[in-house]
Amino acid sequence: EVLSEVTDSTAKLGGTVIKKSPSILMRLCLLLVSPEMRRDLNRRRPHYISDWKDGIKDKRHSIPAILFLYFACLSPAVSFGTISDQLTNGSIGVVEFLLSSGASGMVYSILCGQPMAFIAPTGLTLAFISGLYRLCTLRNIPFFPVYAWVGIWTSVFMIGLGMAGSSRLIRYCTRFTDEVFNGLLSLNFIYEAAASLRRNFINAPDPSNLTMPFVALSEALLTFFATTKVIAFQTGKYFNQKARDTVKNFGPVGVIVAMSLINQLPLINRFKVPTLSVAKT
């Protein structure tokens, strides 16, 4: 009798839990998610689908934006991936940076409600990876498990901060803070580009013949000046406004593609200007 009563009570309790589990989970989510996040979700939900539809319909603006984001994500992944490959002895290189940036960028753009935001490594990321790799080497600890656990704990902290409504603290950040951070990133990219050109002079096969480094420097300067000119074409006097906007939107991409093709010409290719080295596997 006692056993049957216990069995019946357990069955009733299980049925009650199953029936009320959706409401329990909903209440738990309401307790964990901050009011700021709930308001943000409710505010963005009616416009989420239209953001994607409008981008597909207006191809004249969406295609340049896609190409811009492609190169904006590609350039730091390639530059920092090349340096990371040297600092970590091949543990993390260009392929890993491209895959991580692409996967996390797609997930972020789908979930965050900001398709124009892009995820890319920075100099701070590279400095952290370099320091962590040196620490693991000195302590004789496997690098990849440590790096994986760092990523997991960072994700937990970021999710916790987001659900706790830490975004309300952004009101204390002024325009000056944003400009300082953007200036730091810009200086970082300029430094990495200059350091890459400097390495061509240092690592020249023949120190008495610096033709290759000067060719690489000429290509870099030509790419820079051509890009600035096509961007400034929008405020020029030639053609109508629509044509100027088209040149401004597609010009930087065209310059990069054109310079890449010029570098493959036999006249230029014979100088053996260093290009990106990517593993086949």
Coordinates of C-alpha atoms in Angstrom, one line a residue:
E1 CA 0.0 0.0 0.0
V2 CA 2.7 2.5 1.0
L3 CA 4.6 1.6 -2.2
S4 CA 1.6 2.2 -4.4
E5 CA 0.8 5.5 -2.7
V6 CA 4.4 6.6 -3.2
T7 CA 4.2 5.6 -6.9
D8 CA 0.9 7.4 -7.4
S9 CA 2.3 10.6 -5.7
T10 CA 5.4 10.4 -7.8
A11 CA 3.4 10.1 -11.0
K12 CA 1.1 13.0 -10.0
L13 CA 4.2 15.1 -9.2
G14 CA 5.8 14.2 -12.5
G15 CA 2.6 15.1 -14.4
T16 CA 2.3 18.4 -12.6
V17 CA 5.9 19.3 -13.4
I18 CA 5.5 18.4 -17.1
K19 CA 2.3 20.4 -17.4
K20 CA 3.7 23.5 -15.6
S21 CA 7.3 23.3 -17.0
P22 CA 6.6 25.8 -19.8
S23 CA 5.3 28.4 -17.3
I24 CA 8.2 27.6 -14.9
L25 CA 10.8 28.1 -17.7
M26 CA 9.0 31.3 -18.7
R27 CA 9.2 32.7 -15.2
L28 CA 12.8 31.6 -14.9
C29 CA 13.6 33.4 -18.1
L30 CA 11.8 36.5 -16.9
L31 CA 13.8 36.5 -13.7
L32 CA 17.2 36.0 -15.5
V33 CA 16.6 38.4 -18.4
S34 CA 16.8 42.1 -17.5
P35 CA 13.9 44.5 -18.4
E36 CA 16.3 46.3 -20.7
M37 CA 16.8 43.2 -22.8
R38 CA 13.1 42.4 -22.9
R39 CA 12.3 45.9 -24.0
D40 CA 15.0 45.7 -26.7
L41 CA 13.6 42.4 -28.0
N42 CA 10.0 43.7 -28.0
R43 CA 11.1 46.9 -29.8
R44 CA 13.2 45.1 -32.5
R45 CA 10.8 42.2 -33.1
P46 CA 8.4 44.0 -35.4
H47 CA 11.2 45.3 -37.6
Y48 CA 13.5 42.2 -37.7
I49 CA 12.1 40.7 -40.9
S50 CA 11.8 44.0 -42.7
D51 CA 15.5 44.7 -42.1
W52 CA 16.4 41.7 -44.1
K53 CA 13.8 42.2 -46.8
D54 CA 14.7 45.9 -47.3
G55 CA 18.3 44.9 -47.7
I56 CA 17.5 42.3 -50.4
K57 CA 15.2 44.7 -52.2
D58 CA 17.6 47.7 -52.3
K59 CA 20.4 45.9 -54.2
R60 CA 22.1 49.2 -55.2
H61 CA 23.0 49.9 -51.6
S62 CA 23.1 46.4 -50.2
I63 CA 25.7 45.0 -52.7
P64 CA 28.3 47.7 -51.9
A65 CA 27.7 47.2 -48.2
I66 CA 28.2 43.5 -48.6
L67 CA 31.4 44.0 -50.5
F68 CA 32.6 46.6 -48.0
L69 CA 31.9 44.3 -45.1
Y70 CA 33.7 41.4 -46.9
F71 CA 36.9 43.3 -47.2
A72 CA 36.5 44.9 -43.8
C73 CA 36.3 41.4 -42.3
L74 CA 38.9 39.9 -44.6
S75 CA 41.7 42.4 -44.1
P76 CA 42.1 42.2 -40.3
A77 CA 41.7 38.4 -40.4
V78 CA 44.4 38.1 -43.0
S79 CA 46.8 40.6 -41.5
F80 CA 46.5 39.5 -37.9
G81 CA 46.2 35.8 -38.9
T82 CA 49.6 36.0 -40.6
I83 CA 51.2 37.6 -37.5
S84 CA 49.5 35.1 -35.2
D85 CA 50.8 32.2 -37.3
Q86 CA 54.3 33.5 -36.6
L87 CA 53.8 34.2 -32.9
T88 CA 52.1 30.9 -32.1
N89 CA 54.3 28.7 -34.3
G90 CA 51.4 27.8 -36.7
S91 CA 48.9 27.0 -33.9
I92 CA 46.5 29.7 -35.0
G93 CA 46.9 31.3 -38.5
V94 CA 45.0 32.8 -41.3
V95 CA 42.6 29.9 -41.9
E96 CA 41.5 29.8 -38.3
F97 CA 41.0 33.5 -38.2
L98 CA 38.9 33.5 -41.4
L99 CA 36.8 30.6 -40.1
S100 CA 36.2 32.1 -36.7
S101 CA 35.5 35.6 -38.0
G102 CA 33.1 34.2 -40.7
A103 CA 31.1 31.9 -38.4
S104 CA 30.9 34.3 -35.4
G105 CA 30.0 37.2 -37.8
M106 CA 27.1 35.3 -39.4
V107 CA 25.7 34.2 -36.0
Y108 CA 26.1 37.7 -34.6
S109 CA 24.4 39.4 -37.5
I110 CA 21.5 37.0 -37.3
L111 CA 21.0 37.2 -33.5
C112 CA 22.0 40.7 -32.7
G113 CA 19.6 42.5 -35.0
Q114 CA 22.5 44.6 -36.5
P115 CA 23.4 43.1 -39.9
M116 CA 26.0 45.9 -40.6
A117 CA 28.0 45.0 -37.5
F118 CA 31.0 42.8 -38.2
I119 CA 33.3 40.7 -36.0
A120 CA 37.0 41.0 -36.7
P121 CA 40.2 40.5 -34.7
T122 CA 42.1 43.5 -33.4
G123 CA 45.6 44.1 -32.2
L124 CA 44.4 43.6 -28.6
T125 CA 43.2 40.1 -29.6
L126 CA 46.6 39.4 -31.1
A127 CA 48.4 40.6 -28.0
F128 CA 46.2 38.4 -25.8
I129 CA 46.8 35.3 -27.9
S130 CA 50.5 35.9 -28.0
G131 CA 50.7 36.4 -24.2
L132 CA 48.5 33.3 -23.5
Y133 CA 50.7 31.2 -25.9
R134 CA 53.9 32.3 -24.2
L135 CA 52.3 31.5 -20.8
C136 CA 51.3 28.0 -21.9
T137 CA 54.7 27.4 -23.4
L138 CA 56.5 28.5 -20.1
R139 CA 54.1 26.4 -18.0
N140 CA 54.3 23.4 -20.4
I141 CA 50.4 23.5 -20.7
P142 CA 48.5 22.6 -23.9
F143 CA 47.6 25.8 -25.6
F144 CA 44.3 24.8 -27.4
P145 CA 42.5 23.5 -24.2
V146 CA 43.4 26.6 -22.3
Y147 CA 42.3 28.8 -25.2
A148 CA 39.0 26.9 -25.5
W149 CA 38.3 27.4 -21.8
V150 CA 39.1 31.1 -22.0
G151 CA 36.6 31.4 -24.8
I152 CA 33.9 29.5 -22.9
W153 CA 34.3 31.5 -19.8
T154 CA 34.4 34.8 -21.8
S155 CA 31.1 33.7 -23.4
V156 CA 29.5 33.0 -20.1
F157 CA 30.6 36.4 -18.7
M158 CA 29.3 38.2 -21.8
I159 CA 26.0 36.4 -21.8
G160 CA 25.6 37.2 -18.1
L161 CA 26.4 40.8 -18.7
G162 CA 23.9 41.0 -21.6
M163 CA 21.1 39.3 -19.7
A164 CA 21.8 41.5 -16.7
G165 CA 21.2 44.7 -18.7
S166 CA 24.7 46.1 -18.6
S167 CA 23.9 47.9 -21.9
R168 CA 22.3 50.7 -19.8
L169 CA 25.9 51.6 -18.7
I170 CA 26.6 52.8 -22.2
R171 CA 25.0 56.1 -21.4
Y172 CA 28.1 56.9 -19.3
C173 CA 30.3 56.5 -22.4
T174 CA 30.8 59.8 -24.2
R175 CA 31.6 60.5 -27.9
F176 CA 35.1 61.0 -26.7
T177 CA 35.4 57.4 -25.6
D178 CA 34.2 56.1 -28.9
E179 CA 36.6 58.4 -30.9
V180 CA 39.5 57.3 -28.7
F181 CA 38.8 53.7 -29.3
N182 CA 38.3 54.2 -33.1
G183 CA 41.6 56.1 -33.2
L184 CA 43.4 53.3 -31.4
L185 CA 42.1 50.8 -33.9
S186 CA 43.0 53.0 -36.8
L187 CA 46.6 53.5 -35.5
N188 CA 46.8 49.8 -35.0
F189 CA 45.9 49.0 -38.6
I190 CA 48.3 51.7 -39.9
Y191 CA 51.1 50.3 -37.8
E192 CA 50.5 46.8 -39.0
A193 CA 50.5 47.9 -42.6
A194 CA 53.8 49.9 -42.1
A195 CA 55.3 47.0 -40.2
S196 CA 54.5 44.6 -43.1
L197 CA 56.2 46.9 -45.6
R198 CA 59.2 47.3 -43.3
R199 CA 59.6 43.5 -43.1
N200 CA 59.9 43.4 -46.9
F201 CA 63.1 45.5 -46.6
I202 CA 64.5 43.6 -43.6
N203 CA 63.8 40.1 -45.1
A204 CA 64.9 41.0 -48.6
P205 CA 66.8 38.0 -50.1
D206 CA 69.6 40.3 -51.4
P207 CA 70.3 43.4 -49.2
S208 CA 72.1 45.1 -52.1
N209 CA 69.0 44.7 -54.4
L210 CA 65.9 46.3 -52.8
T211 CA 63.8 46.3 -56.0
M212 CA 61.1 43.9 -54.5
P213 CA 60.5 45.9 -51.3
F214 CA 60.2 49.2 -53.3
V215 CA 57.7 47.5 -55.7
A216 CA 55.6 46.3 -52.8
L217 CA 55.8 49.8 -51.3
S218 CA 54.7 51.4 -54.6
E219 CA 51.8 49.0 -54.9
A220 CA 50.7 49.8 -51.4
L221 CA 50.9 53.6 -51.9
L222 CA 49.1 53.3 -55.3
T223 CA 46.3 51.3 -53.7
F224 CA 46.0 53.9 -50.9
F225 CA 45.9 56.9 -53.2
A226 CA 43.6 55.3 -55.7
T227 CA 41.1 54.3 -52.9
T228 CA 41.1 57.9 -51.5
K229 CA 40.5 59.3 -54.9
V230 CA 37.5 57.1 -55.7
I231 CA 36.0 57.8 -52.3
A232 CA 36.4 61.5 -52.9
F233 CA 34.8 61.2 -56.3
Q234 CA 31.4 61.5 -54.7
T235 CA 32.0 65.2 -54.0
G236 CA 33.5 65.9 -57.4
K237 CA 31.9 67.7 -60.4
Y238 CA 32.1 64.9 -63.0
F239 CA 29.0 63.0 -64.1
N240 CA 25.7 63.0 -62.2
Q241 CA 25.1 62.2 -58.6
K242 CA 24.0 58.6 -59.3
A243 CA 27.2 57.9 -61.2
R244 CA 29.4 59.4 -58.5
D245 CA 27.6 57.4 -55.8
T246 CA 28.2 54.2 -57.8
V247 CA 31.9 55.0 -58.2
K248 CA 32.2 55.8 -54.5
N249 CA 30.4 52.6 -53.4
F250 CA 32.1 50.1 -55.8
G251 CA 35.4 52.0 -56.2
P252 CA 37.4 50.7 -53.2
V253 CA 36.5 47.1 -54.1
G254 CA 37.5 47.7 -57.7
V255 CA 40.8 49.2 -56.7
I256 CA 41.7 46.2 -54.5
V257 CA 40.7 43.7 -57.3
A258 CA 42.6 45.7 -59.9
M259 CA 45.8 45.9 -57.8
S260 CA 45.6 42.2 -57.1
L261 CA 45.4 41.5 -60.8
I262 CA 48.3 43.9 -61.6
N263 CA 50.4 42.1 -59.1
Q264 CA 49.9 38.9 -61.1
L265 CA 51.1 40.4 -64.3
P266 CA 54.4 38.9 -65.5
L267 CA 56.1 42.3 -65.5
I268 CA 55.3 42.7 -61.8
N269 CA 55.2 39.1 -60.7
R270 CA 58.9 38.6 -61.6
F271 CA 59.9 40.7 -58.6
K272 CA 58.3 38.1 -56.3
V273 CA 56.4 40.4 -54.1
P274 CA 55.3 38.4 -50.9
T275 CA 51.6 37.4 -51.0
L276 CA 49.4 35.7 -48.5
S277 CA 50.6 32.2 -47.5
V278 CA 47.6 30.0 -46.7
A279 CA 47.8 26.3 -45.8
K280 CA 46.2 23.9 -48.2
T281 CA 44.7 21.7 -45.5

